[in-house]
CSV table of C-alpha atoms in Angstrom, one decimal:
chain,number,residue,atom,x,y,z
A,1,MET,CA,32.7,27.9,-19.3
A,2,LEU,CA,30.2,25.8,-21.3
A,3,GLU,CA,29.2,24.0,-18.1
A,4,LEU,CA,28.5,27.2,-16.2
A,5,GLY,CA,26.5,28.5,-19.2
A,6,VAL,CA,24.4,25.3,-19.2
A,7,LEU,CA,23.7,25.6,-15.5
A,8,LEU,CA,22.8,29.3,-15.9
A,9,LEU,CA,20.3,28.5,-18.6
A,10,PHE,CA,19.0,25.7,-16.4
A,11,MET,CA,18.1,28.2,-13.7
A,12,ILE,CA,16.8,30.8,-16.1
A,13,ASN,CA,14.3,28.3,-17.6
A,14,LEU,CA,13.0,27.4,-14.2
A,15,PHE,CA,12.7,31.0,-13.1
A,16,ILE,CA,10.9,32.0,-16.3
A,17,ALA,CA,8.3,29.2,-15.7
A,18,ILE,CA,7.7,30.5,-12.1
A,19,ILE,CA,7.5,34.2,-13.0
A,20,PHE,CA,5.2,33.8,-15.9
A,21,ASN,CA,3.2,30.9,-14.3
A,22,PHE,CA,4.1,28.4,-17.0
A,23,SER,CA,3.8,24.7,-16.2
A,24,ILE,CA,7.0,23.6,-14.5
A,25,VAL,CA,6.8,20.4,-16.6
A,26,TYR,CA,7.7,22.4,-19.8
A,27,ALA,CA,10.7,24.0,-18.1
A,28,LEU,CA,12.0,20.7,-16.8
A,29,PHE,CA,11.6,19.1,-20.3
A,30,THR,CA,13.4,22.0,-21.9
A,31,ASN,CA,16.2,21.5,-19.4
A,32,LEU,CA,16.4,17.8,-20.3
A,33,VAL,CA,16.7,18.8,-24.0
A,34,LEU,CA,19.5,21.3,-22.9
A,35,LEU,CA,21.4,18.5,-21.2
A,36,ILE,CA,21.1,16.3,-24.3
A,37,ILE,CA,22.5,19.1,-26.5
A,38,TYR,CA,25.3,19.6,-24.0
A,39,ALA,CA,26.1,15.9,-24.2
A,40,PHE,CA,26.2,15.9,-28.0
A,41,ILE,CA,28.5,18.9,-27.9
A,42,LYS,CA,30.8,16.9,-25.6
A,43,ASN,CA,30.8,14.1,-28.2
A,44,TYR,CA,28.8,11.6,-26.2
A,45,SER,CA,27.0,9.1,-28.5
A,46,THR,CA,23.2,8.7,-28.7
A,47,ARG,CA,23.6,5.3,-26.9
A,48,GLU,CA,25.5,6.9,-24.1
A,49,ILE,CA,23.0,9.7,-23.7
A,50,PHE,CA,20.1,7.2,-23.6
A,51,GLN,CA,22.0,5.3,-20.9
A,52,MET,CA,22.4,8.5,-18.9
A,53,ILE,CA,18.6,9.1,-19.0
A,54,LYS,CA,17.9,5.5,-18.2
A,55,MET,CA,20.2,5.7,-15.2
A,56,GLY,CA,18.2,8.5,-13.7
A,57,LEU,CA,14.9,6.7,-14.3
A,58,MET,CA,16.2,3.5,-12.7
A,59,GLU,CA,17.2,5.6,-9.6
A,60,THR,CA,13.7,6.8,-9.2
A,61,LYS,CA,11.6,3.9,-10.5
A,62,THR,CA,10.4,3.0,-6.9
A,63,VAL,CA,9.3,6.6,-6.3
A,64,LEU,CA,7.4,6.7,-9.6
A,65,ALA,CA,5.7,3.4,-8.8
A,66,VAL,CA,4.7,4.7,-5.4
A,67,PHE,CA,3.2,7.8,-7.0
A,68,PHE,CA,1.0,5.7,-9.2
A,69,LEU,CA,-0.2,3.7,-6.1
A,70,ILE,CA,-0.7,6.8,-4.0
A,71,GLY,CA,-3.0,8.3,-6.6
A,72,ILE,CA,-5.0,5.1,-6.7
A,73,ILE,CA,-5.1,4.6,-2.9
A,74,THR,CA,-6.3,8.2,-2.2
A,75,GLY,CA,-9.2,7.6,-4.6
A,76,ILE,CA,-10.4,4.2,-3.3
A,77,TRP,CA,-10.0,5.3,0.4
A,78,ARG,CA,-12.5,8.0,-0.3
A,79,LEU,CA,-14.9,5.8,-2.1
A,80,SER,CA,-14.8,3.0,0.5
A,81,GLY,CA,-15.6,5.4,3.3
A,82,THR,CA,-12.3,5.0,5.1
A,83,ILE,CA,-11.5,8.8,5.0
A,84,ALA,CA,-15.1,9.7,5.9
A,85,TYR,CA,-15.1,7.3,8.9
A,86,ILE,CA,-11.9,8.7,10.3
A,87,ILE,CA,-13.1,12.3,9.8
A,88,TYR,CA,-16.4,11.6,11.5
A,89,TYR,CA,-15.0,10.1,14.6
A,90,GLY,CA,-11.6,11.8,14.6
A,91,THR,CA,-13.0,15.3,15.0
A,92,SER,CA,-14.4,14.4,18.4
A,93,LEU,CA,-11.0,13.2,19.6
A,94,ILE,CA,-8.9,16.3,18.8
A,95,SER,CA,-8.8,19.3,21.1
A,96,PRO,CA,-9.1,22.6,19.1
A,97,ASN,CA,-6.9,24.2,21.8
A,98,PHE,CA,-3.8,22.1,20.8
A,99,PHE,CA,-4.7,21.3,17.2
A,100,TYR,CA,-1.5,22.2,15.3
A,101,VAL,CA,0.7,20.7,17.9
A,102,GLY,CA,-1.5,17.6,17.9
A,103,ILE,CA,-1.2,17.3,14.1
A,104,PHE,CA,2.5,17.7,14.2
A,105,ILE,CA,2.9,15.1,17.0
A,106,PHE,CA,0.5,12.7,15.2
A,107,ASN,CA,2.4,12.9,11.9
A,108,SER,CA,5.8,12.8,13.7
A,109,CYS,CA,4.9,9.5,15.4
A,110,ILE,CA,3.7,7.9,12.2
A,111,SER,CA,6.8,9.0,10.3
A,112,LEU,CA,9.0,7.8,13.1
A,113,LEU,CA,7.4,4.4,13.1
A,114,THR,CA,7.3,4.0,9.3
A,115,GLY,CA,10.4,6.0,8.3
A,116,THR,CA,8.7,7.4,5.2
A,117,SER,CA,7.4,10.9,4.5
A,118,LEU,CA,5.3,9.9,1.5
A,119,GLY,CA,3.7,7.0,3.5
A,120,THR,CA,3.0,9.4,6.4
A,121,ALA,CA,1.4,12.0,4.1
A,122,SER,CA,-0.7,9.4,2.4
A,123,THR,CA,-2.1,8.2,5.7
A,124,ALA,CA,-1.8,10.5,8.7
A,125,GLY,CA,-1.5,13.6,6.4
A,126,ILE,CA,-4.7,13.0,4.5
A,127,ILE,CA,-6.6,12.3,7.7
A,128,SER,CA,-5.1,15.5,9.4
A,129,MET,CA,-6.0,17.8,6.5
A,130,SER,CA,-9.5,16.4,6.2
A,131,ILE,CA,-10.1,16.9,10.0
A,132,SER,CA,-8.6,20.4,9.7
A,133,ASN,CA,-11.1,21.3,7.0
A,134,ALA,CA,-14.0,19.9,9.0
A,135,MET,CA,-12.9,22.0,12.0
A,136,ASN,CA,-12.2,25.1,10.0
A,137,PHE,CA,-8.5,25.4,10.8
A,138,ASN,CA,-6.1,27.2,8.7
A,139,PRO,CA,-4.9,24.9,5.9
A,140,LEU,CA,-1.5,26.7,5.6
A,141,LEU,CA,-0.7,26.0,9.3
A,142,THR,CA,-2.1,22.5,9.1
A,143,GLY,CA,-0.1,21.8,6.0
A,144,GLY,CA,3.0,23.1,7.7
A,145,ALA,CA,2.4,20.8,10.7
A,146,ILE,CA,1.9,17.8,8.4
A,147,LEU,CA,5.1,18.5,6.5
A,148,SER,CA,7.0,19.1,9.8
A,149,GLY,CA,5.8,15.8,11.2
A,150,CYS,CA,6.4,13.9,7.9
A,151,TYR,CA,10.1,14.9,7.9
A,152,PHE,CA,10.7,14.5,11.6
A,153,GLY,CA,10.7,10.7,11.1
A,154,ASP,CA,12.0,10.8,7.5
A,155,ARG,CA,15.1,12.5,8.8
A,156,SER,CA,15.7,10.5,12.0
A,157,SER,CA,13.8,7.2,12.0
A,158,PRO,CA,15.8,3.9,12.1
A,159,MET,CA,13.7,2.8,9.2
A,160,SER,CA,14.2,5.9,7.1
A,161,THR,CA,15.6,5.2,3.6
A,162,SER,CA,17.1,8.7,3.5
A,163,ALA,CA,19.0,8.1,6.8
A,164,LEU,CA,20.2,4.8,5.4
A,165,LEU,CA,21.2,6.5,2.2
A,166,ILE,CA,23.3,9.1,4.0
A,167,ALA,CA,24.9,6.3,6.1
A,168,THR,CA,25.7,4.4,3.0
A,169,LEU,CA,27.1,7.4,1.1
A,170,THR,CA,29.4,8.5,4.0
A,171,ARG,CA,30.3,5.0,5.1
A,172,THR,CA,29.1,5.7,8.7
A,173,ASN,CA,27.1,3.7,11.3
A,174,LEU,CA,23.4,4.4,11.0
A,175,TYR,CA,22.7,4.4,14.7
A,176,THR,CA,25.6,6.7,15.5
A,177,ASN,CA,24.2,9.1,12.9
A,178,LEU,CA,20.7,8.8,14.5
A,179,LYS,CA,22.2,9.7,17.9
A,180,ASN,CA,23.9,12.7,16.4
A,181,MET,CA,20.6,13.7,14.7
A,182,PHE,CA,18.6,13.4,17.8
A,183,ARG,CA,21.1,15.6,19.7
A,184,THR,CA,20.9,18.4,17.0
A,185,CYS,CA,17.1,18.3,16.8
A,186,ILE,CA,16.1,18.9,20.4
A,187,ILE,CA,16.1,22.7,20.2
A,188,PRO,CA,14.4,22.8,16.8
A,189,LEU,CA,11.8,20.4,18.1
A,190,ILE,CA,11.0,22.5,21.2
A,191,LEU,CA,10.9,25.7,19.0
A,192,THR,CA,8.5,23.9,16.6
A,193,LEU,CA,6.1,22.9,19.3
A,194,ILE,CA,6.2,26.4,20.8
A,195,THR,CA,5.6,28.1,17.4
A,196,PHE,CA,2.6,25.9,16.4
A,197,GLN,CA,1.0,26.4,19.8
A,198,ALA,CA,1.5,30.1,19.5
A,199,PHE,CA,-0.4,30.1,16.3
A,200,ASN,CA,-3.1,28.0,18.0
A,201,TYR,CA,-3.5,30.5,20.8
A,202,GLY,CA,-6.9,32.3,20.8
A,203,THR,CA,-8.2,30.3,17.8
A,204,SER,CA,-12.0,30.2,17.5
A,205,ALA,CA,-12.0,27.2,15.1
A,206,ARG,CA,-14.6,24.6,15.9
A,207,VAL,CA,-16.1,21.5,14.2
A,208,ASN,CA,-18.5,22.2,11.4
A,209,SER,CA,-21.1,19.8,12.8
A,210,GLN,CA,-23.5,20.1,9.9
A,211,ILE,CA,-20.9,19.1,7.2
A,212,VAL,CA,-19.4,16.4,9.3
A,213,ASN,CA,-22.8,14.9,10.1
A,214,SER,CA,-23.7,14.9,6.4
A,215,ILE,CA,-20.9,12.5,5.8
A,216,ALA,CA,-22.7,9.8,7.8
A,217,GLU,CA,-25.7,10.1,5.5
A,218,ILE,CA,-23.5,9.3,2.4
A,219,PHE,CA,-21.6,6.3,3.8
A,220,ASN,CA,-22.3,3.1,5.7
A,221,PHE,CA,-19.9,3.2,8.6
A,222,ASN,CA,-18.2,0.1,10.0
A,223,PHE,CA,-15.2,0.0,12.4
A,224,LEU,CA,-13.4,-2.2,9.8
A,225,LEU,CA,-13.0,0.8,7.6
A,226,VAL,CA,-9.8,1.9,9.5
A,227,ILE,CA,-8.0,-1.3,8.5
A,228,PRO,CA,-6.7,0.0,5.1
A,229,THR,CA,-4.9,2.9,7.0
A,230,LEU,CA,-3.7,0.7,9.9
A,231,SER,CA,-2.3,-1.9,7.5
A,232,ILE,CA,-0.1,0.8,5.9
A,233,ILE,CA,1.4,1.6,9.3
A,234,ILE,CA,1.7,-1.9,10.6
A,235,LEU,CA,3.3,-3.3,7.4
A,236,SER,CA,5.7,-0.4,7.2
A,237,VAL,CA,6.9,-1.1,10.8
A,238,LEU,CA,7.3,-4.8,9.7
A,239,LYS,CA,9.4,-3.4,6.8
A,240,VAL,CA,7.2,-4.8,4.0
A,241,ASP,CA,8.0,-3.2,0.7
A,242,ILE,CA,6.0,0.1,0.4
A,243,ARG,CA,4.7,-0.9,-3.0
A,244,LEU,CA,3.3,-4.3,-1.8
A,245,ASN,CA,2.1,-2.5,1.3
A,246,MET,CA,0.0,0.0,-0.7
A,247,ILE,CA,-1.3,-2.7,-3.0
A,248,ILE,CA,-2.6,-4.7,0.0
A,249,SER,CA,-4.4,-1.5,1.3
A,250,ILE,CA,-5.9,-0.9,-2.2
A,251,ILE,CA,-7.3,-4.4,-2.3
A,252,LEU,CA,-8.8,-4.1,1.1
A,253,SER,CA,-10.4,-0.8,0.2
A,254,ILE,CA,-11.9,-2.2,-3.0
A,255,ILE,CA,-13.4,-5.1,-1.0
A,256,PHE,CA,-14.8,-2.6,1.6
A,257,ALA,CA,-16.2,-0.3,-1.2
A,258,ALA,CA,-18.1,-3.2,-2.6
A,259,LEU,CA,-19.1,-4.8,0.7
A,260,PHE,CA,-20.0,-1.7,2.9
A,261,GLN,CA,-20.8,1.0,0.3
A,262,ASN,CA,-22.4,-1.3,-2.4
A,263,ARG,CA,-20.3,0.3,-5.1
A,264,SER,CA,-20.2,-1.3,-8.6
A,265,ALA,CA,-17.1,-2.4,-10.4
A,266,LEU,CA,-17.4,0.7,-12.7
A,267,GLU,CA,-17.6,3.1,-9.8
A,268,ILE,CA,-14.6,1.5,-8.2
A,269,LEU,CA,-12.6,1.7,-11.4
A,270,ASN,CA,-13.6,5.3,-11.8
A,271,SER,CA,-12.4,6.2,-8.3
A,272,LEU,CA,-9.1,4.5,-8.9
A,273,ILE,CA,-8.4,6.6,-12.0
A,274,PHE,CA,-10.4,9.8,-11.5
A,275,GLY,CA,-10.8,9.9,-7.8
A,276,PHE,CA,-14.0,10.5,-5.7
A,277,HIS,CA,-16.3,13.4,-6.4
A,278,ILE,CA,-19.7,14.3,-5.1
A,279,GLU,CA,-21.8,17.5,-5.5
A,280,GLU,CA,-22.9,17.6,-1.8
A,281,GLU,CA,-21.4,20.0,0.7
A,282,ALA,CA,-19.5,17.1,2.3
A,283,GLY,CA,-17.5,16.9,-0.9
A,284,LYS,CA,-15.4,19.7,0.4
A,285,LEU,CA,-13.9,17.2,2.9
A,286,ILE,CA,-13.7,14.0,0.9
A,287,ASN,CA,-13.5,14.8,-2.8
A,288,GLY,CA,-10.2,14.1,-4.6
A,289,GLY,CA,-7.6,11.4,-5.2
A,290,GLY,CA,-7.3,9.1,-8.2
A,291,LEU,CA,-4.4,8.2,-10.4
A,292,LEU,CA,-4.8,11.3,-12.6
A,293,SER,CA,-4.4,13.5,-9.5
A,294,MET,CA,-0.7,12.5,-9.5
A,295,LYS,CA,0.0,13.0,-13.2
A,296,LYS,CA,1.9,16.2,-12.8
A,297,MET,CA,4.1,14.8,-10.1
A,298,ILE,CA,4.8,11.7,-12.1
A,299,LEU,CA,5.9,13.9,-15.1
A,300,ILE,CA,8.0,16.1,-12.8
A,301,VAL,CA,9.9,13.2,-11.3
A,302,GLY,CA,10.0,11.2,-14.5
A,303,ILE,CA,11.6,14.1,-16.5
A,304,SER,CA,13.9,15.5,-13.9
A,305,SER,CA,15.2,12.0,-12.9
A,306,GLY,CA,16.8,11.9,-16.3
A,307,TYR,CA,19.2,14.6,-15.2
A,308,PHE,CA,21.1,12.4,-12.7
A,309,GLY,CA,23.0,10.4,-15.4
A,310,PHE,CA,24.2,13.6,-17.0
A,311,PHE,CA,25.4,15.1,-13.7
A,312,LYS,CA,27.1,11.8,-12.8
A,313,ARG,CA,28.8,10.9,-16.1
A,314,THR,CA,29.7,14.3,-17.5
A,315,ASN,CA,31.9,17.1,-16.2
A,316,LEU,CA,28.9,19.4,-15.8
A,317,LEU,CA,29.5,19.9,-12.1
A,318,PHE,CA,33.3,19.6,-12.2
A,319,ALA,CA,33.8,23.3,-12.9
A,320,VAL,CA,31.6,24.2,-9.9
A,321,LYS,CA,33.6,22.2,-7.4
A,322,LYS,CA,36.4,24.8,-7.2
A,323,TYR,CA,33.9,27.5,-6.2
A,324,VAL,CA,32.4,25.2,-3.6
A,325,ARG,CA,35.9,24.7,-2.2
A,326,LYS,CA,36.3,28.4,-1.8
A,327,LEU,CA,32.9,28.6,0.0
A,328,PHE,CA,34.0,26.0,2.5
A,329,ILE,CA,37.1,27.9,3.3
A,330,ASN,CA,35.3,31.2,3.8
A,331,LEU,CA,32.0,30.1,5.3
A,332,PRO,CA,30.7,27.7,8.0
A,333,ASP,CA,30.2,24.2,6.8
A,334,MET,CA,26.4,24.1,7.5
A,335,VAL,CA,25.9,27.4,5.7
A,336,VAL,CA,27.7,26.1,2.6
A,337,MET,CA,25.9,22.8,2.7
A,338,SER,CA,22.5,24.6,3.0
A,339,ILE,CA,23.4,26.8,0.0
A,340,ILE,CA,24.7,24.1,-2.3
A,341,SER,CA,22.0,21.6,-1.4
A,342,LEU,CA,19.3,24.2,-2.1
A,343,ILE,CA,20.8,25.0,-5.5
A,344,ILE,CA,21.1,21.3,-6.3
A,345,ALA,CA,17.5,20.7,-5.2
A,346,CYS,CA,16.5,23.1,-8.0
A,347,PHE,CA,17.9,20.6,-10.5
A,348,SER,CA,16.9,17.4,-8.9
A,349,ALA,CA,13.5,15.8,-8.4
A,350,ASN,CA,13.8,14.6,-4.8
A,351,GLN,CA,15.8,14.2,-1.7
A,352,THR,CA,17.7,11.2,-3.0
A,353,LEU,CA,19.3,13.0,-6.0
A,354,THR,CA,19.8,16.1,-3.9
A,355,SER,CA,21.6,14.1,-1.2
A,356,MET,CA,23.8,12.1,-3.7
A,357,ILE,CA,24.9,15.2,-5.7
A,358,THR,CA,25.4,17.3,-2.5
A,359,TYR,CA,27.6,14.5,-1.1
A,360,GLU,CA,29.6,14.4,-4.3
A,361,MET,CA,30.2,18.1,-4.2
A,362,ALA,CA,31.1,18.4,-0.5
A,363,ARG,CA,32.9,15.1,0.5
A,364,GLU,CA,36.4,16.4,-0.3
A,365,ASN,CA,35.9,19.3,2.2
A,366,TYR,CA,35.3,17.1,5.2
A,367,ASP,CA,37.8,15.1,7.3
A,368,ASP,CA,35.2,13.6,9.6
A,369,ASN,CA,32.6,11.4,7.8
A,370,TYR,CA,30.2,11.6,10.8
A,371,LYS,CA,30.2,15.4,10.6
A,372,LEU,CA,29.6,15.1,6.9
A,373,ALA,CA,26.7,12.7,7.5
A,374,LEU,CA,25.1,15.0,10.1
A,375,ASP,CA,25.4,18.1,7.9
A,376,LEU,CA,23.9,16.2,5.0
A,377,GLU,CA,20.9,15.2,7.2
A,378,ASN,CA,20.5,18.8,8.4
A,379,SER,CA,20.8,20.3,4.9
A,380,ALA,CA,20.2,18.1,1.8
A,381,ILE,CA,17.3,16.2,3.5
A,382,MET,CA,15.7,19.5,4.5
A,383,THR,CA,16.3,22.1,1.9
A,384,PRO,CA,14.5,20.4,-1.1
A,385,LEU,CA,11.3,21.4,0.6
A,386,TYR,CA,11.8,25.0,-0.4
A,387,VAL,CA,11.9,24.2,-4.1
A,388,PRO,CA,8.3,24.4,-5.5
A,389,TRP,CA,8.8,21.7,-8.2
A,390,ASN,CA,10.8,19.3,-6.0
A,391,ILE,CA,8.6,16.4,-4.7
A,392,THR,CA,9.8,16.9,-1.1
A,393,GLY,CA,7.2,19.5,-0.2
A,394,ARG,CA,5.0,19.5,-3.3
A,395,THR,CA,4.0,15.8,-3.3
A,396,PRO,CA,2.8,15.6,0.4
A,397,MET,CA,0.7,18.7,-0.2
A,398,GLU,CA,-0.7,17.2,-3.5
A,399,MET,CA,-1.6,14.1,-1.6
A,400,VAL,CA,-3.5,15.8,1.2
A,401,SER,CA,-5.0,18.5,-1.1
A,402,GLY,CA,-3.3,21.2,0.8
A,403,PRO,CA,-1.9,24.6,-0.4
A,404,LEU,CA,1.7,24.5,-1.6
A,405,ALA,CA,2.4,27.7,0.3
A,406,ALA,CA,2.2,25.5,3.5
A,407,ILE,CA,5.9,24.9,3.0
A,408,LEU,CA,6.4,28.3,4.5
A,409,PHE,CA,4.9,27.1,7.7
A,410,SER,CA,6.9,23.9,8.0
A,411,PHE,CA,8.7,25.3,11.1
A,412,TYR,CA,10.6,22.1,11.8
A,413,HIS,CA,12.5,22.5,8.6
A,414,HIS,CA,13.2,26.2,9.3
A,415,TYR,CA,14.5,25.5,12.8
A,416,ILE,CA,16.7,22.5,11.9
A,417,ILE,CA,18.5,24.5,9.2
A,418,LEU,CA,18.6,27.8,11.2
A,419,VAL,CA,19.7,26.4,14.6
A,420,ASN,CA,22.4,24.2,13.1
A,421,CYS,CA,23.7,27.0,10.8
A,422,ILE,CA,24.0,29.2,13.9
A,423,VAL,CA,25.9,26.4,15.8
A,424,SER,CA,28.1,25.9,12.8
A,425,SER,CA,28.8,29.6,12.5
A,426,LEU,CA,29.8,29.8,16.2
A,427,GLU,CA,32.2,26.9,15.7
A,428,PHE,CA,33.6,28.4,12.6
A,429,LYS,CA,34.2,31.7,14.4
A,430,LYS,CA,35.8,30.0,17.3
A,431,ASN,CA,38.1,27.9,15.1
A,432,LYS,CA,39.1,31.0,13.1
A,433,LYS,CA,39.9,32.8,16.3
A,434,ASN,CA,42.1,29.9,17.6
A,435,LYS,CA,44.0,29.8,14.3
A,436,ALA,CA,44.7,33.5,14.5
A,437,LEU,CA,46.2,33.0,18.0
């Protein structure tokens, strides 16, 4: 009973923050305090509680390090002229008649090659949103296309850490899982392309030539300016650690900022911390970035990652398992997985924690590990996007300076969950009918 009360208070705190527009950081910190109080009531020592918090931080230390680097890289890319160069020449290469589809395919290809949603958002995503702003396209739809593309590869790339995590958790073969994922994404993929093109139909968006041309007056362009973005993609394909990969790109950009833009050491340091900001109209396209731009996301992940140890080492979720079991008996598997993973995503900071806890809650209800792996990919990897404080959708939008509401237009997510829930429901109905006979 105590466990259910704690979980209920958990949700109430989060909903109060949303309804009254309080910072979600305060709600997450309050929930961490709530977990600490619960652990004390259950007679855990101070040392054990500290170890629980430490366990969660260790699970997400790589993510936190990447956030620091993403903030830095988005600032120095702007100062060095890399973003401006790609916007200036990229706007002439993209057809307005197929813009959203093109953005989706572009980000899908990069995420499929690199296997990382954050890496895709910090390269292809930033470029896509900047070009979208220059061409006066709807940022909500552009953001949705970026998110859809980012998670196309994050879900099903051979280099995806989330795909590897699912294979490891379920003790299944990664490539068999990828084959199953490809089979179940064909219809959602087609529907996504059709939907984005439908929104593109009849659009009158065109390049704002005046604002784009003004960029060329601010920066000294050189074709070498694309190297910092290309290095991210190439080194990701070569499986270089993402942290080292980003550090290399940062170093290249610092050199280019000094060499091509004649920026001083103080200006470079300022862009690394505070980002790039100019008063000119072109600032609408290239302002932003910097380490401090990621402070909220770092706090969100840092605080909520402390939850994992409590969920893993206490009986906080044990009382819920019996209700989950009843759901699996009465509802289709994918429907249940979508529900519980969405709820768990409200407590966790990212896909990793959502996937691990969802697996722990659901594994006893599956006889086939490959089906469990597939349902995890189609639920726990996708549903965290819908939670505003979860980094899955929020962080990519923070990176590209897009609206958070763009998650509503990430049609690939919608169709993956919807189509597979429908298929699961039909199978559930068929099995139920066969048992009745």
